[in-house]
Coordinates of C-alpha atoms in Angstrom, one line a residue:
M1 CA -15.1 13.0 -21.7
T2 CA -15.6 9.6 -23.2
H3 CA -12.3 7.7 -23.3
H4 CA -11.4 7.1 -26.9
L5 CA -8.5 4.7 -28.0
L6 CA -7.1 5.2 -31.5
S7 CA -5.3 2.0 -32.3
F8 CA -2.8 2.1 -35.2
G9 CA -2.4 -1.3 -36.9
H10 CA -5.2 -2.9 -35.0
G11 CA -3.8 -6.4 -34.9
F12 CA -3.6 -9.5 -32.6
S13 CA -2.6 -7.7 -29.4
A14 CA -4.9 -4.7 -29.9
K15 CA -7.8 -7.1 -30.6
A16 CA -7.3 -8.7 -27.2
L17 CA -7.3 -5.4 -25.4
A18 CA -10.3 -3.8 -27.2
P19 CA -13.1 -5.9 -25.5
M20 CA -11.8 -4.9 -22.0
L21 CA -12.1 -1.2 -23.0
L22 CA -15.4 -1.6 -24.7
Q23 CA -16.8 -3.2 -21.6
D24 CA -15.8 -0.1 -19.7
G25 CA -17.7 2.1 -22.1
W26 CA -14.8 3.2 -24.2
H27 CA -14.9 4.2 -27.9
V28 CA -12.2 2.3 -29.9
T29 CA -11.1 3.3 -33.4
G30 CA -8.8 0.9 -35.2
T31 CA -6.8 1.3 -38.4
T32 CA -6.5 -1.5 -40.9
R33 CA -5.3 -1.8 -44.4
S34 CA -8.2 -3.6 -46.1
D35 CA -12.0 -3.1 -46.4
E36 CA -12.5 -6.8 -45.5
K37 CA -10.7 -6.4 -42.2
A38 CA -12.5 -3.2 -41.6
L39 CA -15.8 -5.0 -41.8
F40 CA -14.6 -7.6 -39.2
L41 CA -13.5 -4.8 -36.9
K42 CA -16.9 -3.2 -37.1
E43 CA -18.6 -6.5 -36.2
T44 CA -16.6 -6.6 -33.0
G45 CA -17.6 -3.0 -31.9
I46 CA -14.6 -1.2 -33.3
S47 CA -14.9 1.9 -35.5
P48 CA -12.7 1.0 -38.5
L49 CA -10.5 3.3 -40.5
V50 CA -8.8 1.9 -43.7
W51 CA -5.4 3.6 -43.5
P52 CA -3.3 4.7 -45.2
G53 CA -6.1 6.3 -47.2
A54 CA -8.7 7.6 -44.8
E55 CA -8.6 11.1 -43.4
L56 CA -7.2 10.8 -39.8
E57 CA -7.7 14.3 -38.3
D58 CA -11.1 13.6 -36.8
A59 CA -9.9 10.3 -35.1
V60 CA -6.7 11.8 -33.8
S61 CA -8.4 15.0 -32.5
Q62 CA -11.0 12.9 -30.6
A63 CA -8.5 10.4 -29.2
S64 CA -7.6 10.4 -25.5
H65 CA -5.3 7.4 -25.9
L66 CA -3.2 6.0 -28.7
L67 CA -1.9 2.5 -29.2
I68 CA 0.7 1.8 -31.9
S69 CA 1.1 -1.8 -33.0
A70 CA 2.4 -1.2 -36.6
G71 CA 6.0 -2.3 -37.0
P72 CA 8.7 -0.1 -38.6
G73 CA 10.1 -0.7 -42.0
P74 CA 13.3 0.4 -43.8
E75 CA 11.7 3.9 -44.2
G76 CA 11.1 4.2 -40.5
D77 CA 7.9 4.1 -38.4
P78 CA 4.8 4.1 -40.6
V79 CA 2.6 5.9 -38.1
L80 CA 5.0 8.8 -37.6
N81 CA 5.7 8.8 -41.4
G82 CA 2.0 9.2 -42.1
A83 CA 0.5 11.0 -39.1
R84 CA 3.3 12.7 -37.2
D85 CA 2.1 16.3 -37.7
L86 CA -1.4 15.4 -36.4
I87 CA 0.1 13.5 -33.4
L88 CA 2.3 16.5 -32.5
K89 CA -0.7 18.9 -33.1
Y90 CA -2.9 17.0 -30.6
G91 CA -0.3 15.4 -28.5
S92 CA -1.0 17.5 -25.4
Q93 CA -4.5 16.0 -25.1
F94 CA -3.4 12.3 -25.0
Q95 CA -3.6 10.8 -21.5
W96 CA -1.6 7.7 -22.6
V97 CA 0.3 6.6 -25.6
G98 CA 1.4 3.0 -25.9
Y99 CA 4.1 1.7 -28.4
L100 CA 4.4 -2.0 -28.9
S101 CA 8.1 -2.8 -29.4
T102 CA 10.1 -6.1 -29.1
T103 CA 12.6 -7.7 -26.8
G104 CA 14.7 -7.9 -30.0
V105 CA 16.1 -4.5 -29.1
Y106 CA 18.4 -6.1 -26.5
G107 CA 20.2 -8.3 -29.0
D108 CA 22.0 -11.5 -28.1
H109 CA 22.9 -12.3 -24.5
Q110 CA 24.0 -15.9 -25.0
G111 CA 21.2 -17.2 -22.8
G112 CA 21.8 -14.5 -20.1
W113 CA 19.2 -12.3 -18.4
V114 CA 18.0 -8.9 -19.5
D115 CA 15.7 -6.3 -18.0
E116 CA 14.4 -2.8 -18.9
T117 CA 17.8 -1.2 -17.9
T118 CA 19.9 -3.4 -20.2
P119 CA 21.6 -1.4 -23.0
L120 CA 20.1 -1.8 -26.4
S121 CA 22.3 -3.7 -28.8
P122 CA 20.2 -5.4 -31.5
S123 CA 21.9 -8.0 -33.6
T124 CA 19.3 -8.0 -36.4
K125 CA 18.2 -5.4 -38.8
R126 CA 14.6 -5.9 -37.5
G127 CA 15.8 -5.1 -34.0
Q128 CA 17.8 -2.1 -35.1
M129 CA 14.6 -0.6 -36.8
R130 CA 12.8 -1.1 -33.5
V131 CA 15.5 0.8 -31.6
E132 CA 15.2 3.7 -34.1
A133 CA 11.4 3.7 -33.9
E134 CA 11.5 3.7 -30.1
A135 CA 13.9 6.7 -30.2
A136 CA 11.7 8.6 -32.7
W137 CA 8.6 8.1 -30.5
Q138 CA 10.6 9.2 -27.4
A139 CA 11.8 12.3 -29.2
D140 CA 8.2 13.2 -30.3
S141 CA 6.9 12.5 -26.8
A142 CA 9.4 15.0 -25.4
E143 CA 8.5 17.6 -28.1
A144 CA 4.6 17.3 -27.9
G145 CA 4.4 16.4 -24.2
F146 CA 2.4 13.2 -24.5
P147 CA 3.0 10.4 -22.0
L148 CA 4.7 7.6 -23.9
H149 CA 4.8 4.0 -22.7
I150 CA 7.0 1.4 -24.5
F151 CA 6.1 -2.3 -24.2
R152 CA 8.9 -4.7 -25.3
L153 CA 7.1 -7.9 -26.3
A154 CA 8.6 -11.4 -26.3
G155 CA 7.3 -14.0 -28.7
I156 CA 3.6 -13.7 -28.9
Y157 CA 1.2 -16.7 -28.9
G158 CA -2.5 -17.2 -28.4
P159 CA -5.7 -18.5 -30.0
G160 CA -4.8 -19.4 -33.6
R161 CA -1.2 -18.7 -33.0
G162 CA 0.5 -21.6 -31.4
P163 CA 2.4 -24.8 -32.3
F164 CA -0.6 -27.2 -32.5
A165 CA -1.4 -26.7 -36.2
K166 CA 2.2 -27.5 -37.3
V167 CA 2.4 -30.5 -34.9
R168 CA -0.9 -31.9 -36.2
N169 CA 0.0 -31.5 -39.9
G170 CA 3.5 -32.9 -39.4
T171 CA 5.4 -29.8 -40.4
A172 CA 6.7 -29.0 -36.8
R173 CA 10.4 -29.5 -36.2
R174 CA 12.4 -29.3 -33.0
I175 CA 15.3 -27.1 -34.1
I176 CA 18.2 -27.7 -31.8
K177 CA 20.7 -25.0 -31.1
Q178 CA 22.9 -25.5 -28.1
G179 CA 22.0 -23.0 -25.3
Q180 CA 19.1 -21.4 -27.3
V181 CA 16.4 -20.0 -25.1
F182 CA 13.4 -17.7 -25.9
S183 CA 10.9 -15.8 -23.8
R184 CA 7.2 -15.7 -24.8
I185 CA 3.9 -14.1 -23.8
H186 CA 0.3 -15.1 -24.2
V187 CA -1.8 -12.4 -26.0
E188 CA -4.3 -12.2 -23.0
D189 CA -1.4 -11.3 -20.7
I190 CA -0.3 -8.5 -23.2
A191 CA -3.9 -7.2 -23.0
Q192 CA -4.0 -7.2 -19.3
V193 CA -0.6 -5.4 -19.0
L194 CA -1.8 -2.7 -21.5
Y195 CA -5.1 -2.3 -19.6
A196 CA -3.2 -2.0 -16.2
S197 CA -0.9 0.6 -17.7
I198 CA -3.8 2.7 -19.0
Q199 CA -5.2 2.7 -15.5
R200 CA -1.9 3.7 -14.0
P201 CA 0.0 5.8 -16.6
R202 CA 3.6 6.7 -16.0
A203 CA 5.1 8.9 -18.7
G204 CA 8.3 7.5 -20.1
A205 CA 7.7 4.0 -18.7
I206 CA 9.3 0.9 -20.4
Y207 CA 8.1 -2.6 -19.7
N208 CA 9.1 -6.0 -20.7
L209 CA 6.2 -8.3 -21.5
C210 CA 7.0 -12.0 -21.2
D211 CA 6.1 -14.9 -19.0
D212 CA 8.2 -16.4 -16.1
D213 CA 9.6 -19.3 -18.0
P214 CA 12.1 -18.7 -20.8
A215 CA 12.5 -22.0 -22.5
P216 CA 14.2 -23.7 -25.4
P217 CA 11.9 -23.7 -28.4
E218 CA 12.2 -27.5 -28.9
D219 CA 10.7 -28.0 -25.4
V220 CA 7.6 -26.1 -26.4
I221 CA 7.1 -28.2 -29.6
A222 CA 7.6 -31.4 -27.6
Y223 CA 5.1 -30.4 -25.0
A224 CA 2.5 -29.5 -27.6
A225 CA 2.9 -32.9 -29.2
E226 CA 2.5 -34.6 -25.8
L227 CA -0.7 -32.7 -25.2
L228 CA -2.0 -33.8 -28.6
G229 CA -1.0 -37.4 -28.0
L230 CA 1.1 -37.3 -31.2
P231 CA 4.7 -38.4 -31.8
I232 CA 7.3 -35.8 -30.7
P233 CA 8.6 -34.1 -34.0
P234 CA 12.1 -35.0 -35.1
A235 CA 15.1 -33.1 -33.8
V236 CA 16.9 -31.1 -36.5
D237 CA 20.4 -29.5 -36.0
F238 CA 20.2 -25.7 -36.4
E239 CA 23.4 -25.6 -38.5
T240 CA 22.0 -28.0 -41.2
A241 CA 18.2 -27.2 -40.9
E242 CA 16.5 -25.7 -44.0
M243 CA 15.0 -22.4 -42.7
T244 CA 13.9 -19.1 -44.2
P245 CA 16.3 -16.2 -43.5
M246 CA 13.5 -14.7 -41.2
A247 CA 13.2 -17.9 -39.2
R248 CA 17.0 -18.3 -39.0
S249 CA 17.3 -14.7 -37.8
F250 CA 15.3 -15.5 -34.6
Y251 CA 18.0 -17.9 -33.6
A252 CA 20.6 -15.2 -33.9
E253 CA 19.6 -14.1 -30.3
S254 CA 19.3 -16.1 -27.1
K255 CA 18.3 -14.4 -23.9
K256 CA 16.0 -14.7 -20.8
V257 CA 13.8 -11.6 -20.2
R258 CA 12.9 -10.4 -16.8
N259 CA 9.3 -9.2 -16.2
D260 CA 9.5 -8.0 -12.6
L261 CA 8.3 -4.4 -13.4
I262 CA 4.9 -5.3 -14.8
K263 CA 4.2 -7.1 -11.5
S264 CA 5.7 -4.6 -9.0
E265 CA 4.5 -1.4 -10.7
L266 CA 1.3 -2.5 -12.5
G267 CA 0.2 -5.2 -10.1
V268 CA -0.2 -7.7 -12.9
T269 CA -0.6 -11.4 -12.1
L270 CA 0.1 -13.4 -15.3
R271 CA -2.7 -15.7 -16.3
Y272 CA -0.2 -17.9 -18.2
P273 CA 3.1 -17.7 -16.3
D274 CA 4.7 -20.4 -18.4
Y275 CA 4.2 -22.1 -21.8
K276 CA 2.6 -25.2 -20.3
S277 CA -0.3 -23.4 -18.8
G278 CA -0.7 -21.3 -21.9
L279 CA -0.7 -24.3 -24.3
N280 CA -3.2 -26.2 -22.0
A281 CA -5.5 -23.2 -22.2
L282 CA -5.3 -23.0 -26.0
L283 CA -6.1 -26.6 -26.3
E284 CA -9.1 -26.3 -24.0
L285 CA -10.4 -23.4 -26.2
E286 CA -10.3 -25.7 -29.2
N287 CA -12.5 -28.3 -27.5

């Protein structure tokens, strides 16, 4: 049987994984919300489905693997809301189901370390919705018997998603909040972890996806400026900084995330183990 990945919400991370599977002879179907994006997916070898809207049963019934990238909203998980009956109906045939979550489920640890066994205590509404979505997928996995794998992602960066544009156009700021530290992950490393998990499925697995170097966000901005040979953006105190509620909410949590499990269990060697190697690679791509 040809391996067939059905990717719900075929976004940044899924687009990094897809070429690895296509190279192995897989069929990849990706859902997207617009005809324009569907056209782009088709050009990259993906079978597009504009969903919600398109009929899903053919795609679900033919899938051997599912990847869920679509985030939850106030009404819950959009994939389970729109396709739960089909997923339960065909669940026994799935060899691997991956759910992309976030390290936000751990909440604030005042700069301390967390791992996959840390109790979930989100401090934002966004994190709480993720906890509820994880639990819904776990419940349906138990009911339908499909092998669920949860991937808790740190801050994602990669081509087109990095600090360089803001540093170049002068809008970057170094927001200073005492003790604040974030973990992050390059999109190519997300893709290789997902690929490794597909090769070695373990039903019920939960993995943290982050690099080896949790760092204050102002250090990342400063290093990006150094690489570009531009002045280091001004330091702005968090308390007085003008920020959107969404941006401010990211600073509600400070933690360092352990990634030992992706190495010991999946044999992954990170291509970009810290933000410096990642930013250098992004800049090389531009040149």
